[in-house]
JSON list of C-alpha atoms in Angstrom, two decimals:
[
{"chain": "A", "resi": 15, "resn": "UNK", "atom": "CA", "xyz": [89.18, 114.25, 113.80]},
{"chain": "A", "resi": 16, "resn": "UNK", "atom": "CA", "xyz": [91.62, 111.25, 112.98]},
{"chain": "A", "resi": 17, "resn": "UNK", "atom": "CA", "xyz": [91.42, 109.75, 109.56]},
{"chain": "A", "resi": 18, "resn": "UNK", "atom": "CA", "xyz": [91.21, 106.28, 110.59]},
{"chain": "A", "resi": 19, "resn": "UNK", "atom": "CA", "xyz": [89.01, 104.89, 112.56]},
{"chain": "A", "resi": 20, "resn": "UNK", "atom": "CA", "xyz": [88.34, 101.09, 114.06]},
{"chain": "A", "resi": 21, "resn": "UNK", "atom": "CA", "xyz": [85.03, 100.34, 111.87]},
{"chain": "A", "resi": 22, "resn": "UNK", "atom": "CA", "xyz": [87.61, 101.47, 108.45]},
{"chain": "A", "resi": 23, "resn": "UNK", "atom": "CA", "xyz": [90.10, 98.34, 109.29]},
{"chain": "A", "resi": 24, "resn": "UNK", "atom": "CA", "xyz": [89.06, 95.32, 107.84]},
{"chain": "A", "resi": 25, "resn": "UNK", "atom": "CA", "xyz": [91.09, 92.12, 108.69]},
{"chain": "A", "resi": 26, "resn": "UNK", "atom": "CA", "xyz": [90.82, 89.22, 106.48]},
{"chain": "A", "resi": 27, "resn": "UNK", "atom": "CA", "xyz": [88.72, 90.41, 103.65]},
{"chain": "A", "resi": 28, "resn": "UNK", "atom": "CA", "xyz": [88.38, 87.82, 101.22]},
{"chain": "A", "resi": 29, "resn": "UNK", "atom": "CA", "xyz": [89.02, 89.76, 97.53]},
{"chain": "A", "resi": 30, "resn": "UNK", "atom": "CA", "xyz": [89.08, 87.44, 94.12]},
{"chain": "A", "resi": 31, "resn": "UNK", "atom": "CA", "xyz": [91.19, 90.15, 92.27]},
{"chain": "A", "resi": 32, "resn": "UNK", "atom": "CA", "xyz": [92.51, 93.99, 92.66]},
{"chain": "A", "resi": 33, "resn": "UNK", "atom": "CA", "xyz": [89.23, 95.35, 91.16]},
{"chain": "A", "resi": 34, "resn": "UNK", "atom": "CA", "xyz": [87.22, 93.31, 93.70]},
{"chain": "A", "resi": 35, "resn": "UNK", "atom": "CA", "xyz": [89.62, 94.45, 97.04]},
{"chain": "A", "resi": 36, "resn": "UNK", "atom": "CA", "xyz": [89.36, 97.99, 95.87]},
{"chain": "A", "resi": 37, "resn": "UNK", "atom": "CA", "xyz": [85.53, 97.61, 95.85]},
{"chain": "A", "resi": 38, "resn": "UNK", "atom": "CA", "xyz": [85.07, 96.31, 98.68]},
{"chain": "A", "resi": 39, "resn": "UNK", "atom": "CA", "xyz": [86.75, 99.00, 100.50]},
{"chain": "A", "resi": 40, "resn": "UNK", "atom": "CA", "xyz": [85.70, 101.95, 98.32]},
{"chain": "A", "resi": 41, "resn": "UNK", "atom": "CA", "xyz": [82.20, 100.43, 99.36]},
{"chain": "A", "resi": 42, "resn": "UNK", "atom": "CA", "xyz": [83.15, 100.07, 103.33]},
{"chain": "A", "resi": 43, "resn": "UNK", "atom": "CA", "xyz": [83.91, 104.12, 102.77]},
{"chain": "A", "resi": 44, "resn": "UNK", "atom": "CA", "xyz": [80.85, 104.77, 100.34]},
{"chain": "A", "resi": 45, "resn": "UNK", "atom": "CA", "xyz": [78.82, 102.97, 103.48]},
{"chain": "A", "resi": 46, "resn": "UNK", "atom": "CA", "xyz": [79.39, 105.76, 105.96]},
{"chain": "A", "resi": 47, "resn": "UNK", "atom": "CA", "xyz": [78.73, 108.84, 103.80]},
{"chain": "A", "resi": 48, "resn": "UNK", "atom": "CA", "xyz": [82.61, 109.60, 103.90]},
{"chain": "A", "resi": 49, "resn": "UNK", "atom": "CA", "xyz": [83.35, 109.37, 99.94]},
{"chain": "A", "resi": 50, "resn": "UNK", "atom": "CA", "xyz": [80.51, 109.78, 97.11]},
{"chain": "A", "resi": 51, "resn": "UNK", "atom": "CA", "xyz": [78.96, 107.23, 94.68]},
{"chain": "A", "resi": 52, "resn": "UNK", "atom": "CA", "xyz": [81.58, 107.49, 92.14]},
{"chain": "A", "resi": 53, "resn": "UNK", "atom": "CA", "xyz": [84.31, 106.92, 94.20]},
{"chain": "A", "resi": 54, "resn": "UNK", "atom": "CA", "xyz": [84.59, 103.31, 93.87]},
{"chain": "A", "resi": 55, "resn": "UNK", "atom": "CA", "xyz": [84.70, 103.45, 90.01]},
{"chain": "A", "resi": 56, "resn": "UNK", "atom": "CA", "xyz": [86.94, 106.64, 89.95]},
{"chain": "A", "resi": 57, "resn": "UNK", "atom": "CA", "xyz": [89.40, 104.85, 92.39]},
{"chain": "A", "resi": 58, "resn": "UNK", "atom": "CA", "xyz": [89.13, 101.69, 90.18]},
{"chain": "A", "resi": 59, "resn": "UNK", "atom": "CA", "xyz": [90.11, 103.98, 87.16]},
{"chain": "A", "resi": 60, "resn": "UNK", "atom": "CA", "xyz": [92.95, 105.67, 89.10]},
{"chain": "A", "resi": 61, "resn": "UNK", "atom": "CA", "xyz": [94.87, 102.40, 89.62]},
{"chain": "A", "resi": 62, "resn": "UNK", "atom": "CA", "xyz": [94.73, 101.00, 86.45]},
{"chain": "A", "resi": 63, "resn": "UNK", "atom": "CA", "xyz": [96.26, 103.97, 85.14]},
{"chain": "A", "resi": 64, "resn": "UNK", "atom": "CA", "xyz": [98.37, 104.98, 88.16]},
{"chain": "A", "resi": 65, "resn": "UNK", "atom": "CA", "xyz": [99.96, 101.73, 90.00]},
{"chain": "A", "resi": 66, "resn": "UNK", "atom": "CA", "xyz": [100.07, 101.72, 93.84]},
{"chain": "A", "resi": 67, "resn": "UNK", "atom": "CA", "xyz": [101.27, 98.69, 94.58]},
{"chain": "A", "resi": 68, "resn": "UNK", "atom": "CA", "xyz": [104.39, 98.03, 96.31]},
{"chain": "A", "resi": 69, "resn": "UNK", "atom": "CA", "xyz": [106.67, 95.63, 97.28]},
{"chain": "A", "resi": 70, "resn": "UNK", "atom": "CA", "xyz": [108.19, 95.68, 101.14]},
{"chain": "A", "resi": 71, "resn": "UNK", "atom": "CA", "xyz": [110.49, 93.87, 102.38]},
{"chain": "A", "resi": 72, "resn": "UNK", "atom": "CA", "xyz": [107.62, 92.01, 104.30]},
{"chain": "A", "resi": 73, "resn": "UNK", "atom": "CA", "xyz": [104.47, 92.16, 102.29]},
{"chain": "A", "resi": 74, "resn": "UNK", "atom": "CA", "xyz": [103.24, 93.88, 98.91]},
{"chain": "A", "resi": 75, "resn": "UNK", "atom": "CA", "xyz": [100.72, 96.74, 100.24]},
{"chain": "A", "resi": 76, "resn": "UNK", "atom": "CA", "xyz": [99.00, 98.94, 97.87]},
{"chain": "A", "resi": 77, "resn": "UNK", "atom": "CA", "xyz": [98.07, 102.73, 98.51]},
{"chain": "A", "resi": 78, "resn": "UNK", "atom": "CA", "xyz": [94.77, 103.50, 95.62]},
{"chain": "A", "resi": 79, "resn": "UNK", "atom": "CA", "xyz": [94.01, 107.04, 96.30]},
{"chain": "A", "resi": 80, "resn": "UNK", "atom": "CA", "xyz": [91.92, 109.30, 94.02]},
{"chain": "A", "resi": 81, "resn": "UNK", "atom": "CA", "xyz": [90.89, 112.81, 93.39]},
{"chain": "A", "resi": 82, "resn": "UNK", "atom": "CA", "xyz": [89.11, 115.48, 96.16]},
{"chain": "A", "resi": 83, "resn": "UNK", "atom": "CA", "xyz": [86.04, 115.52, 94.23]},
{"chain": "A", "resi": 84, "resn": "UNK", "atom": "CA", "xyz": [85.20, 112.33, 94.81]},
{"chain": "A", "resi": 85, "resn": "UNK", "atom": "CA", "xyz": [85.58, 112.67, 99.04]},
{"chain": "A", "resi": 86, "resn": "UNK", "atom": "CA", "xyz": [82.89, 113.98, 101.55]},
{"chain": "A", "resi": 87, "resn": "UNK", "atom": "CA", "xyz": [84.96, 113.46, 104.44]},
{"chain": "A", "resi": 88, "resn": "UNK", "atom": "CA", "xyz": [88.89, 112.61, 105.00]},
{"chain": "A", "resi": 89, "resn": "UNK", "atom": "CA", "xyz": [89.48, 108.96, 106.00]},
{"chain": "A", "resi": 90, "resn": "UNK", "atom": "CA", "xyz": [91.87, 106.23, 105.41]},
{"chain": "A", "resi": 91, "resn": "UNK", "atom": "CA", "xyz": [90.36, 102.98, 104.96]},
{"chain": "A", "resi": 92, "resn": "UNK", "atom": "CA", "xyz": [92.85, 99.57, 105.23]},
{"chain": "A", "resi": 93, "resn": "UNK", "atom": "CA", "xyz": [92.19, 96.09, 104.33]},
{"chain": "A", "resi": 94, "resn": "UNK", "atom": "CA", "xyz": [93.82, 93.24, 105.10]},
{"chain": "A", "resi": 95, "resn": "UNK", "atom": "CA", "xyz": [93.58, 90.69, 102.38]},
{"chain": "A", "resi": 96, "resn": "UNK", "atom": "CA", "xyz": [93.18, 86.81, 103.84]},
{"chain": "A", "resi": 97, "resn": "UNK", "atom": "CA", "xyz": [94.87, 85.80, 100.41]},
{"chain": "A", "resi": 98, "resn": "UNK", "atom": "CA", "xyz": [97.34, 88.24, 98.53]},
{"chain": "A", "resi": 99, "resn": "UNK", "atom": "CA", "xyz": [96.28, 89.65, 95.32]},
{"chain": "A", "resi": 100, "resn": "UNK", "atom": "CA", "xyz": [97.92, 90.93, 92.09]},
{"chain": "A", "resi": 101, "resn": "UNK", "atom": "CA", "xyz": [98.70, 94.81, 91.47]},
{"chain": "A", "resi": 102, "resn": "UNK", "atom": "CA", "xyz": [100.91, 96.44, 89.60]},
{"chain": "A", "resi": 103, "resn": "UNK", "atom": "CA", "xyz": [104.40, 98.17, 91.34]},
{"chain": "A", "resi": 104, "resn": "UNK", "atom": "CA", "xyz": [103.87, 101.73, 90.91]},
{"chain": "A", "resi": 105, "resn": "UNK", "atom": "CA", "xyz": [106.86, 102.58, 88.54]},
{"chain": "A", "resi": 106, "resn": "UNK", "atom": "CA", "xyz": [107.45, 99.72, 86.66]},
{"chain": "A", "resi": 107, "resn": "UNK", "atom": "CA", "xyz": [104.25, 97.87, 86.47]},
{"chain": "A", "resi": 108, "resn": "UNK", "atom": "CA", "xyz": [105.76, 94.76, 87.66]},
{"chain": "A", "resi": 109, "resn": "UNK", "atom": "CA", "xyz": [103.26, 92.48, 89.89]},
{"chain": "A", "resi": 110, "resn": "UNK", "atom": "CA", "xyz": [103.10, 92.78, 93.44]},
{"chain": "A", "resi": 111, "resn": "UNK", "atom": "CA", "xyz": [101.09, 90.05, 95.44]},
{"chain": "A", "resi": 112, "resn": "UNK", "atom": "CA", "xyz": [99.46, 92.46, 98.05]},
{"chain": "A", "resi": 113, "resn": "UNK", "atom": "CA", "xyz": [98.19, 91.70, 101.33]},
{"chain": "A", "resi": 114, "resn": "UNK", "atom": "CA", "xyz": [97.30, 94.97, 102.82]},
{"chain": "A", "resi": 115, "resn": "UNK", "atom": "CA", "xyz": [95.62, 98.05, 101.12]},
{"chain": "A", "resi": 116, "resn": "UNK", "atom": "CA", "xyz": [95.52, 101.65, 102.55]},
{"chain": "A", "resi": 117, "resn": "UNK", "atom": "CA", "xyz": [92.84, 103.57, 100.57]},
{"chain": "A", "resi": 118, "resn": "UNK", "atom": "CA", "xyz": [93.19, 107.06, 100.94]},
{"chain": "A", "resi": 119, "resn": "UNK", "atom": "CA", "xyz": [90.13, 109.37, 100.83]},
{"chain": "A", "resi": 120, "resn": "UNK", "atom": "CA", "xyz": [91.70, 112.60, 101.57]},
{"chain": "A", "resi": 121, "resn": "UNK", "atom": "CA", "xyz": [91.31, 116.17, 100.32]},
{"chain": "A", "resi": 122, "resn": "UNK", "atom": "CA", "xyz": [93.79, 118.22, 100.41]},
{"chain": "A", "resi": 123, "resn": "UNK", "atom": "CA", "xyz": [96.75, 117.87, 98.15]},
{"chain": "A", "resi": 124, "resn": "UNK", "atom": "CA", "xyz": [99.63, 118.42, 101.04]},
{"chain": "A", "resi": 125, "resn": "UNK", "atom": "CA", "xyz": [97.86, 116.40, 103.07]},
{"chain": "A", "resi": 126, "resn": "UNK", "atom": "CA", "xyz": [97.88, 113.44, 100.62]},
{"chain": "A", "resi": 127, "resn": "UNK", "atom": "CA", "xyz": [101.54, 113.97, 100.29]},
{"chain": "A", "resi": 128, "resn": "UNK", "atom": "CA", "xyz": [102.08, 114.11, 104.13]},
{"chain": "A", "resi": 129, "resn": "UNK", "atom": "CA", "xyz": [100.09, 110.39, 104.53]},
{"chain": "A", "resi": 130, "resn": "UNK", "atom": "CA", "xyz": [102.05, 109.04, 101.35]},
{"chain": "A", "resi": 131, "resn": "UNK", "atom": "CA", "xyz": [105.25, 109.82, 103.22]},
{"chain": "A", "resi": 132, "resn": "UNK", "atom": "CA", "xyz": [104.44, 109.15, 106.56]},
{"chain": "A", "resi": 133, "resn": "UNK", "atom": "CA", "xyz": [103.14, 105.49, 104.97]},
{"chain": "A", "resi": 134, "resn": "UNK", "atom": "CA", "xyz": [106.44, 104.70, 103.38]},
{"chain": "A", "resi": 135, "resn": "UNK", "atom": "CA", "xyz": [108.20, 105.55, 105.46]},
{"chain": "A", "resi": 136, "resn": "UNK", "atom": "CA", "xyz": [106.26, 102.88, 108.39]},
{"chain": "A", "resi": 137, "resn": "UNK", "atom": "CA", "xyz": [106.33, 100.59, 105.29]},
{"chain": "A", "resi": 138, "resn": "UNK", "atom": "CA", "xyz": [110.12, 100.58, 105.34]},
{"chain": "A", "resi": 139, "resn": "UNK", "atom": "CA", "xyz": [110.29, 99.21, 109.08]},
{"chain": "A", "resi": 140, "resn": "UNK", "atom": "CA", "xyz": [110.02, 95.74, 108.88]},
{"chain": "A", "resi": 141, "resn": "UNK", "atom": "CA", "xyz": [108.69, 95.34, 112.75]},
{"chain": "A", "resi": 142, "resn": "UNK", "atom": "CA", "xyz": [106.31, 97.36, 112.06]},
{"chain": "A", "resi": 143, "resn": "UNK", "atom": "CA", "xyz": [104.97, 95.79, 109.30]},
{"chain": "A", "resi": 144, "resn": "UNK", "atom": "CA", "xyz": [105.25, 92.27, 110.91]},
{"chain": "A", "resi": 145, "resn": "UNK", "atom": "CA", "xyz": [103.23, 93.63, 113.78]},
{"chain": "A", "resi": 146, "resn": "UNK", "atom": "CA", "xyz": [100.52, 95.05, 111.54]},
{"chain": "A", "resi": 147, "resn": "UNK", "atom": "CA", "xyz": [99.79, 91.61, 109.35]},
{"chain": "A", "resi": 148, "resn": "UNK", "atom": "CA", "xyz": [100.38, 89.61, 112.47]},
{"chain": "A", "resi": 149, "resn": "UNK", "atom": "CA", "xyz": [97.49, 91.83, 114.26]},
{"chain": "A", "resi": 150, "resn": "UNK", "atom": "CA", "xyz": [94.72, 89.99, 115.29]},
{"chain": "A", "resi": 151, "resn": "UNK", "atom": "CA", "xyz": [92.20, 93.04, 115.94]},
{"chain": "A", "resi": 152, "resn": "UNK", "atom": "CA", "xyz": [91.16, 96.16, 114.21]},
{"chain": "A", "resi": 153, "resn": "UNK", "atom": "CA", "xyz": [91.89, 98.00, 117.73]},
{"chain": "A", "resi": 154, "resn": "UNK", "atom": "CA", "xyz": [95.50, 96.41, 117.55]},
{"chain": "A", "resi": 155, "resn": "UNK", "atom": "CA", "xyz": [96.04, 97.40, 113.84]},
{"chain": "A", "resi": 156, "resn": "UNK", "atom": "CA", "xyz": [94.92, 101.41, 114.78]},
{"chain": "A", "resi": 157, "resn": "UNK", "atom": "CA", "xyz": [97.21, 101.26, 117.77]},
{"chain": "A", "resi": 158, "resn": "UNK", "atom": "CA", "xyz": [100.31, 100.21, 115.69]},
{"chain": "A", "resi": 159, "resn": "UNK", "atom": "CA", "xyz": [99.09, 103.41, 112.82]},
{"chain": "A", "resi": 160, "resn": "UNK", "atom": "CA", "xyz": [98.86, 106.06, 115.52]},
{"chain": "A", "resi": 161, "resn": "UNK", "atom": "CA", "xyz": [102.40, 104.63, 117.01]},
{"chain": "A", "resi": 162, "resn": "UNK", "atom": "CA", "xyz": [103.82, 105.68, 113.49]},
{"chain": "A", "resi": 163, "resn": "UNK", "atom": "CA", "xyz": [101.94, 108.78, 113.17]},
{"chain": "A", "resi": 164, "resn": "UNK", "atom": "CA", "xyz": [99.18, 107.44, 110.63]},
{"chain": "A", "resi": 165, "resn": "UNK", "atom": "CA", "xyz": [96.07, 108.64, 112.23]}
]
């Protein structure tokens, strides 16, 4: 069963702030049964406290993930943001202006470690990353994932 699916990439999502993008697509997820009710507020929680944000050489993307509990099924979710908005660089806490948002539901711990590292390491090609906020369908964004083994 692949994690993503076409109906879990939203392009152009209009978000006013970081709580309201992580909302949005804790909701998109909450819609289909995949993650439970308190999802969207433990995933809010999570990323005040834990930053995801981070800064590419091409965009600022942002991973929110949370704890198993709070996941029926294991998806990914990504949103495209039509204007950037501000989270914090996991690390430091500096502000990244981020335009795309990967929001793992997944629950198994190696698992979670296997998508964090297969993400940075498609976040470090450039091309890729071009391709993927350049993409002008949620069919063209899941091709480009599965291409670099996020799927």
């Amino acid at each position: 069963m692949a994690l993503i699916e076409e109906d879990l990439i939203l392009l152009d999502t209009q978000a006013t702030d970081r709580n309201d993008a992580l909302s949005q697509v804790a909701e998109h997820l909450h819609k289909d049964g995949f993650v439970k009710a308190s999802y969207r507020e433990a995933i809010i929680n999570r990323e005040a406290n834990f930053p995801t944000g981070l800064q590419t050489a091409t965009i600022g993307v942002a991973i929110p993930h949370t704890d198993a509990e709070h996941v029926n099924t294991a998806k990914i979710a990504v949103a495209r943001l039509q204007q950037p908005v501000t989270f914090e660089q996991m690390g430091d806490g500096q502000p990244v202006a981020v335009e795309m948002i990967f929001m793992l539901a997944l629950k198994e711990p190696h698992a979670q470690l296997t998508m964090l590292q297969n993400l940075m390491t498609m976040f470090q090609n450039t091309e890729v990353m071009n391709q993927l906020i350049h993409a002008q369908t949620p069919t063209a964004v899941l091709v480009i994932l599965n291409e670099n083994s996020i799927k």
